[in-house]
């Protein structure tokens, strides 16, 4: 088992909400809630200012509005979040070849594998520099945990929030874990937590005292062995550089149940088109088409069909989804629909003519799936053909320049004109069909001068890593050299503490 704190866990602070605050000067320091704004929407991320009012991720949006009625409620801009995430992941990959992304805003890094840390002192220095680089490149903050295992590094980053760094010294793990609730450990969800609580076990220390045999009796053999090991601070899981994508899917939850069969069929076709666009963006194809239907009574049905070979053809996926829908009764109403593809491959069937013919379409036909689809803006994709103005999304006016939508309705749209680099801007209202008002792409959160392209942002100094200009990917990073590794691992770092 590793004994040096060279596993790093990065968690960006309130990522979606922080990105919106960085992009919109008028919202800095104010409560911001990002998520689905319909009656059935849920909170994706809440800023720390909103959390003061008890608003948290996964909370129903209606409940969030009751707790924080004066907060700014915004539709997610996933295109922006993905771009910032690529910049952050580029910085992490400059530290080590072993980077394990968990989501857009979270990842593990094996610093020892990259030669950027080998003891407590070098790990702390690398973590502090990474936080500075992230702020310089993206304008956002991230919390860093450093420990000898993935489990402990994640716990450390939680303790570091917001905008901090915590290193867990070797030998202090049991003392740190003991008083923490059992829900802190990976794999202990609400059901397992309640089961353990009924048995009188509420802390990690009580888990360890219960013993392995008792835990196996309570939660089963596999889970009991794993829980006991984690309670003793044992976690042998390695950092895995590449996580294989197992499926690509899209789904929509509807504010009002859909009863008309024709509407359900049209929604399934639209979702199939969106799913194919995601497949193509990832340069993937798949053999198995999956349809998900959640009905009015919350019962969820899943149907699948496996093709003769992998495909990314929109006509094939649409027709397969339609065939699957034929076997589903939707007369009582539908609240959620989803289409997915599994059995992924990085190639397509060479001869799609047979599949397309079976689906009733010529293989060479250009399909309408390549056109923008309804509600794509809410998914961070291309703008829909109709003029809809999601709250928080970017616009540009021919006279007033760049701004963002504060709200719309009754044929009017209200826009605040400001950029990430300006002060709070003025608010103006227009007709929703104003020809001078158009959707726009998000601006970079950190302003770059032409002479700074490809290098560190202004004011960052020569020691700060950068990842190029707006739109660059992880392969474009330009990073500073890590500290030279000593010839022996025996020196330095003995006086590091477990708190920043």
Coordinates of C-alpha atoms in Angstrom, one line a residue:
X1 CA 0.0 0.0 0.0
X2 CA 1.2 3.5 -0.9
X3 CA 2.6 5.4 2.1
X4 CA 3.2 8.8 0.6
X5 CA 0.4 11.4 0.0
X6 CA 0.8 11.6 -3.7
X7 CA -2.8 10.9 -4.8
X8 CA -4.4 14.2 -5.6
X9 CA -8.2 14.8 -5.7
X10 CA -9.4 18.0 -7.3
X11 CA -13.0 19.2 -6.9
X12 CA -13.9 22.5 -8.5
X13 CA -15.9 24.7 -6.1
X14 CA -19.6 24.9 -7.0
X15 CA -18.5 24.6 -10.6
X16 CA -21.5 25.5 -12.7
X17 CA -22.6 28.3 -10.4
X18 CA -19.0 29.6 -10.1
X19 CA -18.6 29.7 -13.9
X20 CA -21.9 31.7 -14.2
X21 CA -20.7 34.2 -11.5
X22 CA -17.3 34.6 -13.3
X23 CA -19.2 35.1 -16.6
X24 CA -21.7 37.6 -15.2
X25 CA -20.3 40.4 -13.0
X26 CA -23.7 41.4 -11.7
X27 CA -24.1 38.0 -10.0
X28 CA -20.7 37.9 -8.2
X29 CA -21.2 37.5 -4.5
X30 CA -24.9 36.7 -5.0
X31 CA -27.0 33.5 -4.7
X32 CA -27.0 31.6 -8.0
X33 CA -28.8 28.4 -8.8
X34 CA -28.2 26.4 -12.0
X35 CA -30.5 23.6 -13.2
X36 CA -33.8 22.8 -14.8
X37 CA -36.2 25.7 -14.4
X38 CA -39.5 23.8 -15.1
X39 CA -41.9 22.6 -12.4
X40 CA -40.1 19.2 -12.3
X41 CA -36.6 20.7 -12.6
X42 CA -33.8 19.9 -10.1
X43 CA -30.8 21.9 -8.9
X44 CA -27.6 21.0 -10.7
X45 CA -25.4 23.3 -8.7
X46 CA -25.9 26.1 -6.2
X47 CA -23.4 28.8 -5.3
X48 CA -22.1 29.0 -1.8
X49 CA -24.3 32.2 -1.3
X50 CA -27.4 30.1 -2.2
X51 CA -26.3 27.2 0.1
X52 CA -26.7 29.6 3.0
X53 CA -30.4 29.4 2.4
X54 CA -30.4 25.6 2.4
X55 CA -30.3 25.1 -1.4
X56 CA -28.3 22.1 -2.5
X57 CA -27.7 19.9 -5.6
X58 CA -30.4 17.5 -6.6
X59 CA -33.0 19.5 -4.7
X60 CA -36.3 20.0 -6.6
X61 CA -36.2 23.5 -8.2
X62 CA -39.6 24.4 -6.7
X63 CA -38.2 23.8 -3.2
X64 CA -35.1 25.8 -4.0
X65 CA -37.3 28.8 -5.1
X66 CA -39.2 28.7 -1.8
X67 CA -35.9 28.7 0.2
X68 CA -34.1 31.4 -1.9
X69 CA -36.8 33.4 -3.8
X70 CA -34.4 36.2 -4.7
X71 CA -31.6 34.0 -6.1
X72 CA -30.7 34.1 -9.8
X73 CA -32.1 30.9 -11.5
X74 CA -30.2 29.9 -14.7
X75 CA -30.4 27.2 -17.4
X76 CA -27.1 25.3 -17.6
X77 CA -24.6 26.2 -20.4
X78 CA -22.9 22.9 -20.8
X79 CA -20.8 24.0 -23.8
X80 CA -19.0 26.5 -21.5
X81 CA -18.6 24.0 -18.7
X82 CA -17.1 21.5 -21.0
X83 CA -14.6 24.0 -22.3
X84 CA -13.5 25.1 -18.9
X85 CA -13.3 21.4 -17.8
X86 CA -11.0 20.7 -20.8
X87 CA -8.7 23.5 -19.6
X88 CA -8.6 22.1 -16.1
X89 CA -8.0 18.6 -17.3
X90 CA -5.2 19.8 -19.5
X91 CA -3.5 21.2 -16.4
X92 CA -3.9 17.9 -14.6
X93 CA -2.5 15.9 -17.5
X94 CA 0.6 18.2 -17.4
X95 CA 1.2 16.8 -13.9
X96 CA 0.8 13.1 -14.6
X97 CA -0.2 10.6 -17.3
X98 CA -2.5 9.0 -14.7
X99 CA -5.5 11.3 -14.5
X100 CA -8.9 9.7 -13.8
X101 CA -11.8 12.2 -14.5
X102 CA -15.0 11.5 -12.5
X103 CA -17.0 14.3 -14.0
X104 CA -16.6 17.7 -15.6
X105 CA -15.4 19.2 -12.3
X106 CA -13.7 16.3 -10.4
X107 CA -10.7 14.1 -11.0
X108 CA -8.0 12.0 -9.3
X109 CA -4.3 12.4 -10.2
X110 CA -1.4 10.0 -9.4
X111 CA 1.4 12.6 -8.9
X112 CA 4.1 10.0 -8.3
X113 CA 3.5 8.5 -11.7
X114 CA 4.2 11.9 -13.3
X115 CA 7.3 12.5 -11.2
X116 CA 5.7 15.8 -9.9
X117 CA 5.5 14.6 -6.2
X118 CA 7.4 12.0 -4.2
X119 CA 7.0 13.1 -0.6
X120 CA 4.8 15.4 1.5
X121 CA 6.6 18.6 0.8
X122 CA 6.6 18.2 -3.0
X123 CA 3.0 17.0 -3.0
X124 CA 1.9 20.1 -1.1
X125 CA 3.9 22.4 -3.4
X126 CA 2.3 20.7 -6.5
X127 CA -1.2 21.0 -5.1
X128 CA -0.7 24.7 -4.3
X129 CA 0.7 25.4 -7.7
X130 CA -2.2 23.6 -9.4
X131 CA -4.7 25.8 -7.5
X132 CA -2.9 28.9 -8.6
X133 CA -2.8 27.7 -12.2
X134 CA -6.5 26.9 -12.3
X135 CA -7.3 30.4 -11.0
X136 CA -5.0 32.0 -13.5
X137 CA -6.3 30.0 -16.5
X138 CA -10.0 29.8 -15.7
X139 CA -10.7 32.5 -13.1
X140 CA -12.3 29.8 -10.9
X141 CA -11.3 28.0 -7.7
X142 CA -10.8 24.4 -6.9
X143 CA -10.2 22.5 -3.7
X144 CA -7.4 20.0 -3.5
X145 CA -7.0 16.9 -1.3
X146 CA -3.7 15.0 -1.0
X147 CA -3.3 11.6 0.6
X148 CA -1.9 8.1 0.1
X149 CA -5.2 6.7 -1.4
X150 CA -8.1 7.8 -3.5
X151 CA -10.6 7.5 -0.7
X152 CA -8.6 9.7 1.7
X153 CA -7.7 12.2 -1.0
X154 CA -11.4 12.7 -1.8
X155 CA -12.2 13.1 1.9
X156 CA -9.3 15.6 2.2
X157 CA -10.7 17.7 -0.7
X158 CA -14.1 17.8 1.0
X159 CA -12.5 19.1 4.1
X160 CA -10.6 21.7 2.0
X161 CA -13.8 23.3 0.5
X162 CA -14.1 25.9 -0.6
X163 CA -10.9 27.0 -2.2
X164 CA -8.4 25.2 0.0
X165 CA -5.8 22.4 0.3
X166 CA -5.7 19.6 2.8
X167 CA -2.9 17.0 3.0
X168 CA -3.5 13.9 5.2
X169 CA -0.2 12.9 6.7
X170 CA 0.7 9.2 6.7
X171 CA -0.1 7.8 10.2
X172 CA -3.0 10.1 10.9
X173 CA -5.6 8.4 8.7
X174 CA -7.4 6.4 11.4
X175 CA -7.6 9.3 13.8
X176 CA -9.1 11.5 11.0
X177 CA -11.6 8.9 9.8
X178 CA -12.8 7.8 13.2
X179 CA -15.3 10.5 14.0
X180 CA -16.6 10.9 10.5
X181 CA -20.1 9.6 9.6
X182 CA -20.3 6.3 7.8
X183 CA -21.8 8.1 4.8
X184 CA -18.4 9.6 4.2
X185 CA -17.1 6.3 2.8
X186 CA -17.4 5.3 -0.9
X187 CA -20.4 3.0 -1.5
X188 CA -22.3 3.9 1.6
X189 CA -25.5 5.5 0.4
X190 CA -28.7 6.4 2.2
X191 CA -30.0 2.8 2.3
X192 CA -26.8 1.3 3.7
X193 CA -26.4 4.2 6.0
X194 CA -29.9 3.7 7.5
X195 CA -29.3 0.0 7.8
X196 CA -26.1 0.6 9.8
X197 CA -27.7 3.3 11.9
X198 CA -30.4 0.9 13.0
X199 CA -27.6 -1.5 14.1
X200 CA -26.1 1.3 16.2
X201 CA -23.3 2.2 13.8
X202 CA -23.1 5.8 12.8
X203 CA -19.3 6.7 12.6
X204 CA -16.3 5.1 10.9
X205 CA -14.8 4.3 14.2
X206 CA -17.9 2.3 15.2
X207 CA -17.6 0.5 11.8
X208 CA -14.1 -0.6 12.7
X209 CA -15.1 -1.6 16.2
X210 CA -18.0 -3.7 14.9
X211 CA -15.5 -6.0 13.2
X212 CA -15.4 -7.7 9.8
X213 CA -17.7 -10.6 10.7
X214 CA -20.5 -8.4 12.0
X215 CA -20.3 -6.1 9.0
X216 CA -20.5 -9.2 6.7
X217 CA -23.6 -10.3 8.6
X218 CA -25.2 -6.8 8.3
X219 CA -24.5 -5.9 4.7
X220 CA -23.3 -9.0 2.9
X221 CA -19.9 -10.6 2.3
X222 CA -18.5 -8.4 -0.5
X223 CA -19.7 -5.1 0.9
X224 CA -18.9 -6.1 4.5
X225 CA -15.2 -6.8 3.6
X226 CA -14.9 -3.6 1.7
X227 CA -16.4 -1.5 4.5
X228 CA -14.2 -2.9 7.1
X229 CA -11.1 -2.3 5.0
X230 CA -12.1 1.3 4.4
X231 CA -12.8 1.8 8.1
X232 CA -9.2 0.9 8.7
X233 CA -8.1 3.4 6.0
X234 CA -7.2 0.7 3.5
X235 CA -7.9 1.6 -0.1
X236 CA -5.9 -0.2 -2.8
X237 CA -7.8 1.3 -5.8
X238 CA -5.4 2.7 -8.4
X239 CA -5.9 5.8 -10.4
X240 CA -7.1 4.7 -13.8
X241 CA -6.2 7.0 -16.7
X242 CA -8.9 6.0 -19.1
X243 CA -12.5 5.1 -18.2
X244 CA -14.1 3.3 -21.0
X245 CA -17.4 4.8 -22.2
X246 CA -20.1 2.2 -21.9
X247 CA -23.0 4.1 -23.3
X248 CA -24.2 7.4 -24.8
X249 CA -27.7 8.5 -24.0
X250 CA -30.0 11.5 -23.8
X251 CA -33.3 12.0 -21.9
X252 CA -35.8 14.7 -21.2
X253 CA -38.2 15.1 -18.3
X254 CA -41.4 17.0 -19.2
X255 CA -43.0 19.7 -17.2
X256 CA -46.5 18.3 -18.1
X257 CA -47.1 14.6 -18.9
X258 CA -47.4 13.9 -22.6
X259 CA -50.5 12.0 -23.5
X260 CA -50.7 12.3 -27.3
X261 CA -49.1 9.3 -29.0
X262 CA -48.0 11.4 -32.0
X263 CA -46.2 13.8 -29.6
X264 CA -44.5 10.9 -27.9
X265 CA -43.3 9.5 -31.2
X266 CA -41.9 12.9 -32.3
X267 CA -40.1 13.3 -29.0
X268 CA -38.4 9.9 -29.4
X269 CA -37.3 10.8 -32.9
X270 CA -35.8 14.1 -31.6
X271 CA -34.0 12.3 -28.7
X272 CA -32.6 9.7 -31.2
X273 CA -31.2 12.6 -33.3
X274 CA -29.5 14.2 -30.3
X275 CA -28.1 10.8 -29.2
X276 CA -26.5 10.3 -32.6
X277 CA -25.0 13.8 -32.5
X278 CA -23.3 12.9 -29.2
X279 CA -22.1 9.6 -30.7
X280 CA -20.5 11.4 -33.6
X281 CA -18.9 14.1 -31.5
X282 CA -17.2 11.3 -29.5
X283 CA -16.3 9.5 -32.7
X284 CA -18.2 6.4 -31.6
X285 CA -20.8 4.0 -32.9
X286 CA -22.9 1.4 -31.2
X287 CA -24.8 -1.9 -31.7
X288 CA -27.6 -1.7 -29.1
X289 CA -30.4 0.9 -29.2
X290 CA -32.1 1.5 -25.8
X291 CA -35.4 3.3 -25.2
X292 CA -36.4 4.5 -21.7
X293 CA -40.0 5.5 -20.8
X294 CA -41.1 6.8 -17.4
X295 CA -44.9 6.8 -17.2
X296 CA -47.3 9.0 -15.3
X297 CA -47.2 6.6 -12.3
X298 CA -43.4 6.8 -12.1
X299 CA -43.1 3.2 -13.5
X300 CA -40.0 3.0 -15.7
X301 CA -39.8 0.7 -18.7
X302 CA -36.6 0.0 -20.7
X303 CA -36.5 -1.7 -24.1
X304 CA -33.5 -2.5 -26.3
X305 CA -32.7 -3.8 -29.7
X306 CA -29.3 -5.1 -30.9
X307 CA -28.3 -4.5 -34.5
X308 CA -26.1 -6.6 -36.7
X309 CA -23.2 -4.2 -36.4
X310 CA -22.3 -0.8 -34.8
X311 CA -23.8 2.3 -36.4
X312 CA -23.9 6.1 -36.0
X313 CA -26.5 6.4 -38.7
X314 CA -29.4 8.7 -37.5
X315 CA -32.0 6.9 -39.7
X316 CA -31.1 3.5 -38.2
X317 CA -31.2 4.8 -34.6
X318 CA -34.5 6.6 -35.2
X319 CA -36.2 3.6 -36.7
X320 CA -34.9 1.2 -34.0
X321 CA -36.2 3.6 -31.3
X322 CA -39.6 3.8 -33.1
X323 CA -39.8 0.0 -33.2
X324 CA -39.1 -0.2 -29.5
X325 CA -41.8 2.4 -28.7
X326 CA -44.4 0.3 -30.5
X327 CA -44.3 -2.2 -27.7
X328 CA -44.8 0.4 -24.9
X329 CA -48.2 1.5 -23.7
X330 CA -48.2 5.3 -23.1
X331 CA -51.9 6.0 -22.9
X332 CA -51.8 7.1 -19.2
X333 CA -49.1 9.8 -20.0
X334 CA -45.4 10.0 -20.1
X335 CA -43.2 12.1 -17.9
X336 CA -39.7 11.1 -19.1
X337 CA -38.3 9.7 -22.4
X338 CA -34.7 8.7 -23.2
X339 CA -32.8 7.1 -26.1
X340 CA -29.4 5.6 -25.7
X341 CA -26.8 3.5 -27.5
X342 CA -24.6 0.8 -25.9
X343 CA -22.1 -1.8 -27.3
X344 CA -19.9 1.1 -28.4
X345 CA -17.1 0.9 -30.9
X346 CA -14.8 3.4 -32.5
X347 CA -15.8 2.4 -36.1
X348 CA -19.1 1.9 -38.0
X349 CA -20.4 -0.9 -40.1
X350 CA -18.7 -0.6 -43.5
X351 CA -21.9 -1.5 -45.4
X352 CA -24.9 0.3 -43.7
X353 CA -27.1 -0.3 -46.7
X354 CA -28.6 -3.5 -45.3
X355 CA -29.4 -1.9 -41.9
X356 CA -30.8 1.3 -43.5
X357 CA -32.9 -0.8 -45.9
X358 CA -34.3 -2.8 -43.0
X359 CA -35.2 0.5 -41.4
X360 CA -36.9 1.7 -44.6
X361 CA -34.5 4.4 -45.6
X362 CA -31.7 4.8 -48.2
X363 CA -28.3 4.6 -46.6
X364 CA -27.0 7.6 -48.6
X365 CA -29.8 9.9 -47.7
X366 CA -28.9 13.1 -45.8
X367 CA -31.1 13.0 -42.6
X368 CA -32.7 15.9 -40.9
X369 CA -30.9 14.8 -37.7
X370 CA -28.0 17.0 -38.7
X371 CA -30.2 20.0 -38.3
X372 CA -30.5 21.8 -34.9
X373 CA -33.3 20.2 -32.7
X374 CA -35.8 21.4 -30.3
X375 CA -34.6 22.1 -26.7
X376 CA -30.9 21.6 -27.8
X377 CA -30.0 24.9 -26.1
X378 CA -30.9 23.4 -22.7
X379 CA -28.5 20.6 -23.4
X380 CA -25.7 22.9 -24.3
X381 CA -25.9 22.1 -28.0
X382 CA -26.8 24.2 -31.0
X383 CA -29.6 26.8 -30.8
X384 CA -33.1 25.8 -31.9
X385 CA -34.6 27.2 -35.0
X386 CA -37.4 28.9 -33.1
X387 CA -36.4 32.0 -31.1
X388 CA -36.3 30.8 -27.5
X389 CA -34.3 32.6 -24.8
X390 CA -33.2 30.4 -21.9
X391 CA -32.3 32.3 -18.7
X392 CA -28.6 32.8 -18.4
X393 CA -27.7 32.1 -22.0
X394 CA -25.5 34.4 -24.1
X395 CA -26.9 36.8 -26.7
X396 CA -25.5 39.6 -28.8
X397 CA -27.3 42.8 -29.9
X398 CA -26.3 44.7 -33.0
X399 CA -26.3 48.0 -31.0
X400 CA -25.5 47.1 -27.4
X401 CA -23.1 44.1 -27.8
X402 CA -22.7 41.0 -25.7
X403 CA -25.2 40.2 -22.9
X404 CA -27.1 37.4 -21.2
X405 CA -30.8 36.6 -20.8
X406 CA -32.3 37.5 -17.4
X407 CA -35.7 36.3 -18.4
X408 CA -38.4 36.1 -21.1
X409 CA -42.1 35.8 -21.5
X410 CA -45.2 37.4 -22.9
X411 CA -43.3 38.1 -26.1
X412 CA -40.5 40.0 -24.3
X413 CA -36.9 39.1 -23.4
X414 CA -34.9 41.0 -20.8
X415 CA -31.1 41.2 -21.3
X416 CA -28.3 42.4 -19.1
X417 CA -25.4 43.7 -21.2
X418 CA -22.1 42.8 -19.6
X419 CA -19.1 40.6 -20.1
X420 CA -16.7 38.6 -17.8
X421 CA -14.3 41.5 -18.0
X422 CA -16.7 44.5 -17.5
X423 CA -18.5 45.8 -14.4
X424 CA -22.2 45.1 -13.9
X425 CA -24.1 46.1 -17.0
X426 CA -27.4 47.7 -17.9
X427 CA -30.6 45.9 -18.4
X428 CA -32.8 46.4 -21.5
X429 CA -36.0 44.7 -22.8
X430 CA -36.7 43.7 -26.4
X431 CA -39.3 41.8 -28.3
X432 CA -38.5 38.1 -28.6
X433 CA -38.4 38.4 -32.4
X434 CA -36.2 41.5 -32.4
X435 CA -34.0 41.0 -35.5
X436 CA -31.0 42.8 -33.9
X437 CA -30.9 40.2 -31.1
X438 CA -29.2 36.8 -31.7
X439 CA -27.9 33.9 -29.6
X440 CA -24.2 34.1 -29.0
X441 CA -21.3 31.8 -27.9
X442 CA -20.0 32.2 -24.3
X443 CA -17.0 34.4 -23.9
X444 CA -13.8 33.1 -22.2
X445 CA -13.9 33.6 -18.4
X446 CA -10.3 35.0 -18.5
X447 CA -9.6 37.8 -21.0
X448 CA -6.7 37.0 -23.3
X449 CA -4.7 39.7 -25.1
X450 CA -3.5 38.7 -28.6
X451 CA 0.2 38.6 -27.4
X452 CA -0.9 36.2 -24.7
X453 CA -2.3 33.5 -27.0
X454 CA -0.8 30.1 -26.2
X455 CA 0.9 31.4 -23.1
X456 CA 0.0 32.3 -19.5
X457 CA -2.8 34.7 -18.9
X458 CA -1.9 38.3 -18.1
X459 CA -0.6 38.8 -14.6
X460 CA -0.1 35.0 -14.1
X461 CA 3.7 35.2 -14.0
X462 CA 6.2 32.9 -15.7
X463 CA 5.6 29.9 -13.3
X464 CA 1.9 29.5 -14.1
X465 CA 0.7 26.8 -16.5
X466 CA -1.7 27.7 -19.2
X467 CA -3.7 25.8 -21.8
X468 CA -3.8 28.2 -24.7
X469 CA -6.6 30.4 -25.8
X470 CA -10.4 30.0 -25.6
X471 CA -11.4 26.8 -27.2
X472 CA -8.1 24.9 -26.8
X473 CA -8.1 21.4 -25.7
X474 CA -5.9 19.4 -23.3
X475 CA -3.4 18.7 -26.0
X476 CA -2.6 22.4 -26.3
X477 CA -1.3 23.0 -22.8
X478 CA 1.9 24.9 -22.2
X479 CA 3.1 24.1 -18.7
X480 CA 6.0 25.1 -16.5
X481 CA 8.6 22.5 -15.7
X482 CA 8.0 20.6 -12.4
X483 CA 10.5 20.8 -9.6
X484 CA 13.5 18.6 -10.2
X485 CA 13.1 15.3 -8.5
X486 CA 15.9 14.5 -6.0
X487 CA 18.0 11.5 -6.6
X488 CA 17.0 10.0 -3.3
X489 CA 13.4 9.9 -1.8
X490 CA 14.7 10.0 1.8
X491 CA 15.0 13.8 2.1
X492 CA 12.7 16.7 2.7
X493 CA 9.1 17.2 3.6
X494 CA 9.2 15.9 7.2
X495 CA 7.6 18.9 8.8
X496 CA 4.5 19.1 6.6
X497 CA 1.2 19.2 8.5
X498 CA -2.2 17.8 7.8
X499 CA -3.8 21.2 7.5
X500 CA -3.0 24.1 5.1

